[in-house]
Short mmCIF file of N, CA, C and O in Angstrom, two decimals:
data_model
loop_
_atom_site.label_atom_id
_atom_site.label_comp_id
_atom_site.label_asym_id
_atom_site.label_seq_id
_atom_site.Cartn_x
_atom_site.Cartn_y
_atom_site.Cartn_z
N MET G 1 -31.95 17.33 -5.72
CA MET G 1 -31.06 17.71 -6.80
C MET G 1 -29.65 17.92 -6.22
O MET G 1 -29.48 18.42 -5.13
N ALA G 2 -28.65 17.56 -6.99
CA ALA G 2 -27.28 17.68 -6.54
C ALA G 2 -26.87 19.14 -6.46
O ALA G 2 -27.30 19.97 -7.24
N ASP G 3 -25.99 19.43 -5.49
CA ASP G 3 -25.47 20.78 -5.31
C ASP G 3 -24.26 20.95 -6.24
O ASP G 3 -23.23 20.32 -6.05
N HIS G 4 -24.42 21.79 -7.26
CA HIS G 4 -23.34 21.98 -8.22
C HIS G 4 -22.68 23.35 -8.09
O HIS G 4 -22.01 23.80 -8.99
N GLY G 5 -22.89 23.99 -6.97
CA GLY G 5 -22.32 25.32 -6.76
C GLY G 5 -20.83 25.25 -6.47
O GLY G 5 -20.23 24.19 -6.35
N GLU G 6 -20.26 26.42 -6.35
CA GLU G 6 -18.82 26.54 -6.11
C GLU G 6 -18.41 25.85 -4.80
O GLU G 6 -17.36 25.22 -4.73
N GLN G 7 -19.23 25.95 -3.78
CA GLN G 7 -18.91 25.34 -2.49
C GLN G 7 -18.83 23.81 -2.61
O GLN G 7 -17.98 23.19 -1.99
N ALA G 8 -19.70 23.22 -3.40
CA ALA G 8 -19.67 21.76 -3.58
C ALA G 8 -18.37 21.33 -4.23
O ALA G 8 -17.83 20.27 -3.90
N CYS G 9 -17.88 22.12 -5.15
CA CYS G 9 -16.63 21.77 -5.83
C CYS G 9 -15.43 21.88 -4.90
O CYS G 9 -14.42 21.23 -5.11
N ARG G 10 -15.52 22.69 -3.89
CA ARG G 10 -14.41 22.88 -2.96
C ARG G 10 -14.36 21.79 -1.91
O ARG G 10 -13.33 21.58 -1.29
N ARG G 11 -15.47 21.11 -1.65
CA ARG G 11 -15.50 20.07 -0.64
C ARG G 11 -14.81 18.82 -1.14
O ARG G 11 -15.13 18.32 -2.20
N VAL G 12 -13.92 18.32 -0.38
CA VAL G 12 -13.22 17.09 -0.72
C VAL G 12 -13.40 16.14 0.46
O VAL G 12 -13.25 16.53 1.62
N ASP G 13 -13.73 14.91 0.15
CA ASP G 13 -13.91 13.91 1.20
C ASP G 13 -12.59 13.71 1.94
O ASP G 13 -11.57 13.36 1.33
N VAL G 14 -12.60 13.95 3.22
CA VAL G 14 -11.38 13.86 4.03
C VAL G 14 -10.82 12.45 4.05
O VAL G 14 -9.62 12.24 3.94
N GLY G 15 -11.69 11.45 4.16
CA GLY G 15 -11.23 10.06 4.17
C GLY G 15 -10.54 9.67 2.88
O GLY G 15 -9.47 9.06 2.89
N ILE G 16 -11.14 10.04 1.76
CA ILE G 16 -10.54 9.73 0.45
C ILE G 16 -9.20 10.45 0.32
O ILE G 16 -8.22 9.88 -0.18
N THR G 17 -9.14 11.67 0.77
CA THR G 17 -7.88 12.43 0.72
C THR G 17 -6.80 11.70 1.50
O THR G 17 -5.67 11.53 1.01
N ARG G 18 -7.13 11.25 2.70
CA ARG G 18 -6.13 10.55 3.54
C ARG G 18 -5.68 9.24 2.89
O ARG G 18 -4.49 8.91 2.91
N VAL G 19 -6.62 8.50 2.29
CA VAL G 19 -6.26 7.24 1.63
C VAL G 19 -5.30 7.50 0.49
O VAL G 19 -4.27 6.83 0.37
N PHE G 20 -5.61 8.49 -0.35
CA PHE G 20 -4.76 8.72 -1.51
C PHE G 20 -3.45 9.42 -1.16
O PHE G 20 -2.48 9.33 -1.92
N GLU G 21 -3.38 10.09 -0.03
CA GLU G 21 -2.09 10.62 0.41
C GLU G 21 -1.12 9.47 0.69
O GLU G 21 0.07 9.59 0.44
N LEU G 22 -1.64 8.36 1.18
CA LEU G 22 -0.81 7.20 1.47
C LEU G 22 -0.67 6.31 0.24
O LEU G 22 0.42 5.99 -0.20
N PHE G 23 -1.80 5.92 -0.36
CA PHE G 23 -1.77 4.96 -1.46
C PHE G 23 -1.47 5.60 -2.81
O PHE G 23 -1.25 4.89 -3.79
N GLY G 24 -1.44 6.91 -2.86
CA GLY G 24 -1.08 7.58 -4.10
C GLY G 24 0.43 7.61 -4.33
O GLY G 24 0.89 7.98 -5.40
N LYS G 25 1.18 7.19 -3.35
CA LYS G 25 2.63 7.17 -3.49
C LYS G 25 3.07 5.89 -4.20
O LYS G 25 2.52 4.81 -3.96
N ARG G 26 4.06 6.05 -5.05
CA ARG G 26 4.57 4.90 -5.78
C ARG G 26 5.07 3.83 -4.82
O ARG G 26 5.66 4.15 -3.79
N TRP G 27 4.79 2.60 -5.12
CA TRP G 27 5.22 1.40 -4.43
C TRP G 27 4.32 0.98 -3.28
O TRP G 27 4.37 -0.16 -2.85
N THR G 28 3.52 1.86 -2.74
CA THR G 28 2.71 1.49 -1.58
C THR G 28 1.75 0.35 -1.90
O THR G 28 1.66 -0.61 -1.14
N GLY G 29 1.05 0.45 -3.01
CA GLY G 29 0.11 -0.60 -3.40
C GLY G 29 0.77 -1.96 -3.56
O GLY G 29 0.30 -2.96 -2.98
N PRO G 30 1.86 -2.05 -4.32
CA PRO G 30 2.52 -3.35 -4.46
C PRO G 30 3.04 -3.91 -3.13
O PRO G 30 2.97 -5.12 -2.91
N ILE G 31 3.51 -3.07 -2.25
CA ILE G 31 3.98 -3.54 -0.94
C ILE G 31 2.83 -4.16 -0.17
O ILE G 31 2.94 -5.29 0.34
N VAL G 32 1.72 -3.46 -0.09
CA VAL G 32 0.56 -3.98 0.64
C VAL G 32 0.05 -5.26 -0.02
O VAL G 32 -0.33 -6.22 0.66
N SER G 33 0.06 -5.30 -1.35
CA SER G 33 -0.39 -6.48 -2.07
C SER G 33 0.42 -7.72 -1.68
O SER G 33 -0.14 -8.79 -1.45
N VAL G 34 1.73 -7.57 -1.61
CA VAL G 34 2.58 -8.70 -1.21
C VAL G 34 2.30 -9.09 0.24
O VAL G 34 2.19 -10.28 0.57
N LEU G 35 2.16 -8.10 1.10
CA LEU G 35 1.93 -8.39 2.52
C LEU G 35 0.56 -8.99 2.79
O LEU G 35 0.35 -9.64 3.82
N MET G 36 -0.39 -8.82 1.88
CA MET G 36 -1.72 -9.42 2.06
C MET G 36 -1.63 -10.94 2.04
O MET G 36 -2.44 -11.61 2.64
N ARG G 37 -0.66 -11.45 1.33
CA ARG G 37 -0.53 -12.90 1.20
C ARG G 37 0.08 -13.54 2.43
O ARG G 37 -0.29 -14.64 2.81
N GLN G 38 1.05 -12.85 3.07
CA GLN G 38 1.75 -13.45 4.21
C GLN G 38 2.73 -12.45 4.83
O GLN G 38 3.01 -11.41 4.25
N THR G 39 3.25 -12.81 5.98
CA THR G 39 4.35 -12.07 6.59
C THR G 39 5.58 -12.30 5.72
O THR G 39 5.82 -13.41 5.26
N VAL G 40 6.35 -11.23 5.47
CA VAL G 40 7.47 -11.33 4.53
C VAL G 40 8.71 -10.67 5.13
O VAL G 40 8.62 -9.58 5.70
N HIS G 41 9.85 -11.32 4.97
CA HIS G 41 11.12 -10.72 5.37
C HIS G 41 11.48 -9.60 4.39
O HIS G 41 11.09 -9.64 3.21
N PHE G 42 12.22 -8.63 4.88
CA PHE G 42 12.58 -7.45 4.08
C PHE G 42 13.18 -7.84 2.74
O PHE G 42 12.76 -7.34 1.69
N ALA G 43 14.17 -8.72 2.74
CA ALA G 43 14.86 -9.10 1.49
C ALA G 43 13.88 -9.76 0.51
O ALA G 43 13.94 -9.51 -0.70
N ASP G 44 13.00 -10.60 1.02
CA ASP G 44 12.02 -11.27 0.16
C ASP G 44 11.02 -10.27 -0.40
O ASP G 44 10.60 -10.38 -1.55
N LEU G 45 10.66 -9.29 0.41
CA LEU G 45 9.73 -8.26 -0.04
C LEU G 45 10.38 -7.44 -1.16
O LEU G 45 9.75 -7.14 -2.17
N ARG G 46 11.63 -7.11 -1.00
CA ARG G 46 12.34 -6.35 -2.04
C ARG G 46 12.42 -7.14 -3.34
O ARG G 46 12.22 -6.61 -4.42
N ARG G 47 12.69 -8.44 -3.23
CA ARG G 47 12.75 -9.28 -4.44
C ARG G 47 11.38 -9.42 -5.10
O ARG G 47 11.29 -9.58 -6.32
N ALA G 48 10.33 -9.36 -4.33
CA ALA G 48 8.97 -9.52 -4.86
C ALA G 48 8.49 -8.29 -5.63
O ALA G 48 7.51 -8.37 -6.37
N ILE G 49 9.19 -7.16 -5.46
CA ILE G 49 8.78 -5.91 -6.10
C ILE G 49 9.95 -5.40 -6.95
O ILE G 49 10.77 -4.61 -6.49
N PRO G 50 10.02 -5.85 -8.20
CA PRO G 50 11.14 -5.44 -9.06
C PRO G 50 11.19 -3.92 -9.23
O PRO G 50 10.17 -3.27 -9.40
N GLY G 51 12.41 -3.39 -9.12
CA GLY G 51 12.61 -1.97 -9.36
C GLY G 51 12.62 -1.10 -8.12
O GLY G 51 13.04 0.05 -8.18
N ILE G 52 12.16 -1.61 -6.99
CA ILE G 52 12.14 -0.79 -5.77
C ILE G 52 13.52 -0.85 -5.10
O ILE G 52 14.16 -1.90 -5.04
N SER G 53 13.99 0.29 -4.65
CA SER G 53 15.28 0.33 -3.94
C SER G 53 15.06 -0.02 -2.47
O SER G 53 13.94 0.09 -1.95
N GLU G 54 16.14 -0.40 -1.80
CA GLU G 54 16.04 -0.69 -0.37
C GLU G 54 15.57 0.54 0.40
O GLU G 54 14.76 0.44 1.31
N ARG G 55 16.09 1.69 0.03
CA ARG G 55 15.74 2.93 0.71
C ARG G 55 14.26 3.24 0.56
O ARG G 55 13.57 3.60 1.51
N MET G 56 13.75 3.11 -0.66
CA MET G 56 12.34 3.40 -0.91
C MET G 56 11.45 2.40 -0.18
O MET G 56 10.43 2.78 0.41
N LEU G 57 11.83 1.13 -0.20
CA LEU G 57 11.06 0.11 0.51
C LEU G 57 11.03 0.42 1.99
O LEU G 57 9.97 0.38 2.63
N SER G 58 12.17 0.77 2.54
CA SER G 58 12.26 1.11 3.96
C SER G 58 11.38 2.32 4.29
O SER G 58 10.66 2.32 5.29
N ASP G 59 11.43 3.35 3.44
CA ASP G 59 10.63 4.55 3.66
C ASP G 59 9.13 4.24 3.62
O ASP G 59 8.37 4.69 4.46
N ARG G 60 8.71 3.47 2.61
CA ARG G 60 7.28 3.15 2.48
C ARG G 60 6.82 2.28 3.64
O ARG G 60 5.72 2.46 4.16
N LEU G 61 7.64 1.34 4.07
CA LEU G 61 7.26 0.50 5.21
C LEU G 61 7.14 1.33 6.48
O LEU G 61 6.24 1.11 7.29
N ALA G 62 8.02 2.31 6.65
CA ALA G 62 7.94 3.20 7.81
C ALA G 62 6.64 4.01 7.77
O ALA G 62 5.97 4.18 8.80
N GLU G 63 6.26 4.50 6.60
CA GLU G 63 5.00 5.25 6.46
C GLU G 63 3.80 4.36 6.77
O GLU G 63 2.87 4.79 7.46
N LEU G 64 3.82 3.14 6.25
CA LEU G 64 2.71 2.22 6.52
C LEU G 64 2.66 1.85 7.99
O LEU G 64 1.58 1.69 8.56
N GLY G 65 3.82 1.73 8.62
CA GLY G 65 3.87 1.46 10.05
C GLY G 65 3.32 2.62 10.86
O GLY G 65 2.55 2.44 11.79
N ALA G 66 3.69 3.85 10.48
CA ALA G 66 3.21 5.04 11.18
C ALA G 66 1.70 5.20 11.02
O ALA G 66 1.03 5.72 11.92
N ALA G 67 1.16 4.70 9.91
CA ALA G 67 -0.29 4.77 9.68
C ALA G 67 -1.02 3.64 10.39
O ALA G 67 -2.25 3.59 10.36
N GLY G 68 -0.28 2.74 11.02
CA GLY G 68 -0.90 1.64 11.76
C GLY G 68 -1.34 0.48 10.88
O GLY G 68 -2.16 -0.34 11.29
N LEU G 69 -0.74 0.37 9.68
CA LEU G 69 -1.15 -0.68 8.76
C LEU G 69 -0.17 -1.84 8.68
O LEU G 69 -0.54 -2.93 8.24
N VAL G 70 1.07 -1.61 9.10
CA VAL G 70 2.12 -2.63 9.02
C VAL G 70 2.87 -2.69 10.34
O VAL G 70 3.09 -1.66 10.99
N VAL G 71 3.25 -3.91 10.72
CA VAL G 71 4.05 -4.12 11.92
C VAL G 71 5.40 -4.69 11.50
O VAL G 71 5.49 -5.57 10.65
N ARG G 72 6.44 -4.17 12.12
CA ARG G 72 7.82 -4.63 11.89
C ARG G 72 8.17 -5.59 13.02
O ARG G 72 8.03 -5.25 14.20
N GLU G 73 8.64 -6.79 12.67
CA GLU G 73 9.01 -7.79 13.67
C GLU G 73 10.47 -8.19 13.45
O GLU G 73 10.86 -8.51 12.33
N VAL G 74 11.25 -8.15 14.52
CA VAL G 74 12.68 -8.47 14.43
C VAL G 74 12.92 -9.85 15.02
O VAL G 74 12.53 -10.13 16.16
N ASP G 75 13.56 -10.72 14.25
CA ASP G 75 13.99 -12.04 14.70
C ASP G 75 15.48 -11.90 14.98
O ASP G 75 16.27 -11.70 14.06
N GLU G 76 15.84 -11.98 16.24
CA GLU G 76 17.22 -11.72 16.66
C GLU G 76 18.23 -12.69 16.06
O GLU G 76 19.41 -12.43 16.07
N GLY G 77 17.74 -13.82 15.55
CA GLY G 77 18.64 -14.74 14.85
C GLY G 77 19.58 -15.49 15.74
O GLY G 77 19.22 -15.79 16.86
N PRO G 78 20.76 -15.83 15.35
CA PRO G 78 21.40 -15.32 14.16
C PRO G 78 20.90 -16.03 12.91
O PRO G 78 20.50 -17.18 13.01
N PRO G 79 20.94 -15.42 11.78
CA PRO G 79 21.20 -14.01 11.56
C PRO G 79 19.98 -13.17 11.92
O PRO G 79 18.85 -13.67 11.93
N LEU G 80 20.21 -11.91 12.18
CA LEU G 80 19.14 -10.97 12.47
C LEU G 80 18.31 -10.80 11.20
O LEU G 80 18.85 -10.58 10.13
N ARG G 81 17.00 -10.98 11.34
CA ARG G 81 16.10 -10.82 10.19
C ARG G 81 14.92 -9.97 10.60
O ARG G 81 14.44 -10.06 11.72
N VAL G 82 14.44 -9.16 9.68
CA VAL G 82 13.30 -8.30 9.93
C VAL G 82 12.18 -8.72 8.99
O VAL G 82 12.39 -8.90 7.79
N ALA G 83 10.99 -8.92 9.57
CA ALA G 83 9.83 -9.29 8.77
C ALA G 83 8.74 -8.24 8.98
O ALA G 83 8.72 -7.52 9.98
N TYR G 84 7.84 -8.18 8.02
CA TYR G 84 6.74 -7.24 8.08
C TYR G 84 5.43 -7.98 7.83
O TYR G 84 5.39 -8.93 7.05
N ARG G 85 4.38 -7.53 8.53
CA ARG G 85 3.06 -8.10 8.32
C ARG G 85 2.03 -6.99 8.46
O ARG G 85 2.29 -5.96 9.09
N LEU G 86 0.87 -7.22 7.87
CA LEU G 86 -0.21 -6.25 8.00
C LEU G 86 -0.83 -6.36 9.39
O LEU G 86 -0.94 -7.45 9.95
N THR G 87 -1.23 -5.24 9.92
CA THR G 87 -2.00 -5.23 11.16
C THR G 87 -3.44 -5.59 10.81
O THR G 87 -3.79 -5.78 9.64
N GLU G 88 -4.29 -5.66 11.81
CA GLU G 88 -5.70 -5.93 11.56
C GLU G 88 -6.29 -4.84 10.66
O GLU G 88 -7.05 -5.13 9.74
N ALA G 89 -5.90 -3.60 10.91
CA ALA G 89 -6.38 -2.49 10.07
C ALA G 89 -5.86 -2.62 8.65
O ALA G 89 -6.59 -2.36 7.68
N GLY G 90 -4.61 -3.03 8.49
CA GLY G 90 -4.06 -3.22 7.16
C GLY G 90 -4.74 -4.34 6.41
O GLY G 90 -5.08 -4.22 5.23
N ALA G 91 -4.99 -5.45 7.09
CA ALA G 91 -5.66 -6.59 6.47
C ALA G 91 -7.10 -6.26 6.10
O ALA G 91 -7.64 -6.82 5.14
N ALA G 92 -7.71 -5.34 6.82
CA ALA G 92 -9.09 -4.95 6.54
C ALA G 92 -9.22 -4.21 5.20
O ALA G 92 -10.33 -4.05 4.68
N MET G 93 -8.10 -3.79 4.62
CA MET G 93 -8.13 -3.13 3.31
C MET G 93 -8.30 -4.11 2.17
O MET G 93 -8.62 -3.70 1.05
N GLU G 94 -8.09 -5.38 2.42
CA GLU G 94 -8.09 -6.37 1.34
C GLU G 94 -9.33 -6.33 0.45
O GLU G 94 -9.19 -6.27 -0.78
N PRO G 95 -10.54 -6.32 0.98
CA PRO G 95 -11.70 -6.29 0.07
C PRO G 95 -11.72 -5.05 -0.83
O PRO G 95 -12.01 -5.16 -2.03
N ALA G 96 -11.39 -3.90 -0.28
CA ALA G 96 -11.40 -2.68 -1.08
C ALA G 96 -10.32 -2.72 -2.16
O ALA G 96 -10.56 -2.33 -3.31
N LEU G 97 -9.14 -3.21 -1.82
CA LEU G 97 -8.06 -3.26 -2.80
C LEU G 97 -8.34 -4.30 -3.89
O LEU G 97 -8.02 -4.08 -5.06
N LYS G 98 -8.95 -5.42 -3.51
CA LYS G 98 -9.32 -6.42 -4.53
C LYS G 98 -10.36 -5.84 -5.47
O LYS G 98 -10.30 -6.05 -6.68
N GLU G 99 -11.30 -5.10 -4.92
CA GLU G 99 -12.33 -4.46 -5.74
C GLU G 99 -11.70 -3.46 -6.71
O GLU G 99 -12.06 -3.39 -7.88
N LEU G 100 -10.74 -2.67 -6.23
CA LEU G 100 -10.03 -1.73 -7.11
C LEU G 100 -9.26 -2.47 -8.20
O LEU G 100 -9.23 -2.03 -9.35
N GLY G 101 -8.66 -3.59 -7.86
CA GLY G 101 -7.94 -4.38 -8.86
C GLY G 101 -8.88 -4.91 -9.94
O GLY G 101 -8.56 -4.88 -11.13
N GLN G 102 -10.05 -5.38 -9.53
CA GLN G 102 -11.04 -5.86 -10.50
C GLN G 102 -11.53 -4.71 -11.38
O GLN G 102 -11.71 -4.87 -12.59
N TRP G 103 -11.74 -3.55 -10.78
CA TRP G 103 -12.15 -2.39 -11.56
C TRP G 103 -11.08 -2.04 -12.59
O TRP G 103 -11.39 -1.77 -13.76
N ALA G 104 -9.82 -2.06 -12.17
CA ALA G 104 -8.72 -1.74 -13.08
C ALA G 104 -8.66 -2.73 -14.23
O ALA G 104 -8.46 -2.34 -15.39
N ASP G 105 -8.84 -4.01 -13.94
CA ASP G 105 -8.83 -5.03 -14.99
C ASP G 105 -9.93 -4.77 -16.01
O ASP G 105 -9.74 -4.97 -17.22
N ALA G 106 -11.07 -4.32 -15.53
CA ALA G 106 -12.22 -4.10 -16.42
C ALA G 106 -12.17 -2.77 -17.17
O ALA G 106 -12.70 -2.68 -18.28
N HIS G 107 -11.55 -1.75 -16.59
CA HIS G 107 -11.69 -0.41 -17.14
C HIS G 107 -10.41 0.31 -17.54
O HIS G 107 -10.48 1.36 -18.20
N LEU G 108 -9.27 -0.18 -17.16
CA LEU G 108 -8.02 0.49 -17.51
C LEU G 108 -7.24 -0.36 -18.49
O LEU G 108 -7.09 -1.56 -18.31
N SER G 109 -6.73 0.27 -19.52
CA SER G 109 -5.88 -0.46 -20.44
C SER G 109 -4.48 -0.51 -19.85
O SER G 109 -4.08 0.35 -19.07
N GLY G 110 -3.77 -1.52 -20.17
CA GLY G 110 -2.42 -1.69 -19.65
C GLY G 110 -1.58 -2.44 -20.65
O GLY G 110 -2.01 -2.67 -21.78
N PRO G 111 -0.40 -2.86 -20.25
CA PRO G 111 0.48 -3.62 -21.15
C PRO G 111 -0.27 -4.83 -21.71
O PRO G 111 -0.87 -5.59 -20.98
N GLY G 112 -0.26 -4.94 -23.02
CA GLY G 112 -0.87 -6.09 -23.66
C GLY G 112 -2.38 -5.99 -23.79
O GLY G 112 -3.03 -6.93 -24.22
N ARG G 113 -2.96 -4.84 -23.40
CA ARG G 113 -4.42 -4.67 -23.48
C ARG G 113 -4.73 -3.53 -24.42
O ARG G 113 -3.97 -2.61 -24.59
N CYS G 114 -5.88 -3.58 -25.01
CA CYS G 114 -6.32 -2.52 -25.94
C CYS G 114 -7.00 -1.41 -25.20
O CYS G 114 -7.54 -1.56 -24.18
#
């Protein structure tokens, strides 16, 4: 039988908490989604995500880098260009994120849906 006491309600899965601390922030999901397809230069990444500011994109990329999910690569050029790609750990999220996307399509209403 499941434990429905007060202690059970206080327990929170540490892994889930860590995931949502990162992915619960606005823009993180769309950034990772774009990077799943290919390595992307900063300017192209910004254009791929309408509404995100350069500052916010830079901040989120730094957080993803600190978490070990994204790598920043500098092409000295000229011109100097910065590209981002998922690390092996970042790419390993793809099945879980695709599954979440399918769940959302099936269970969440959105623009143009009832």
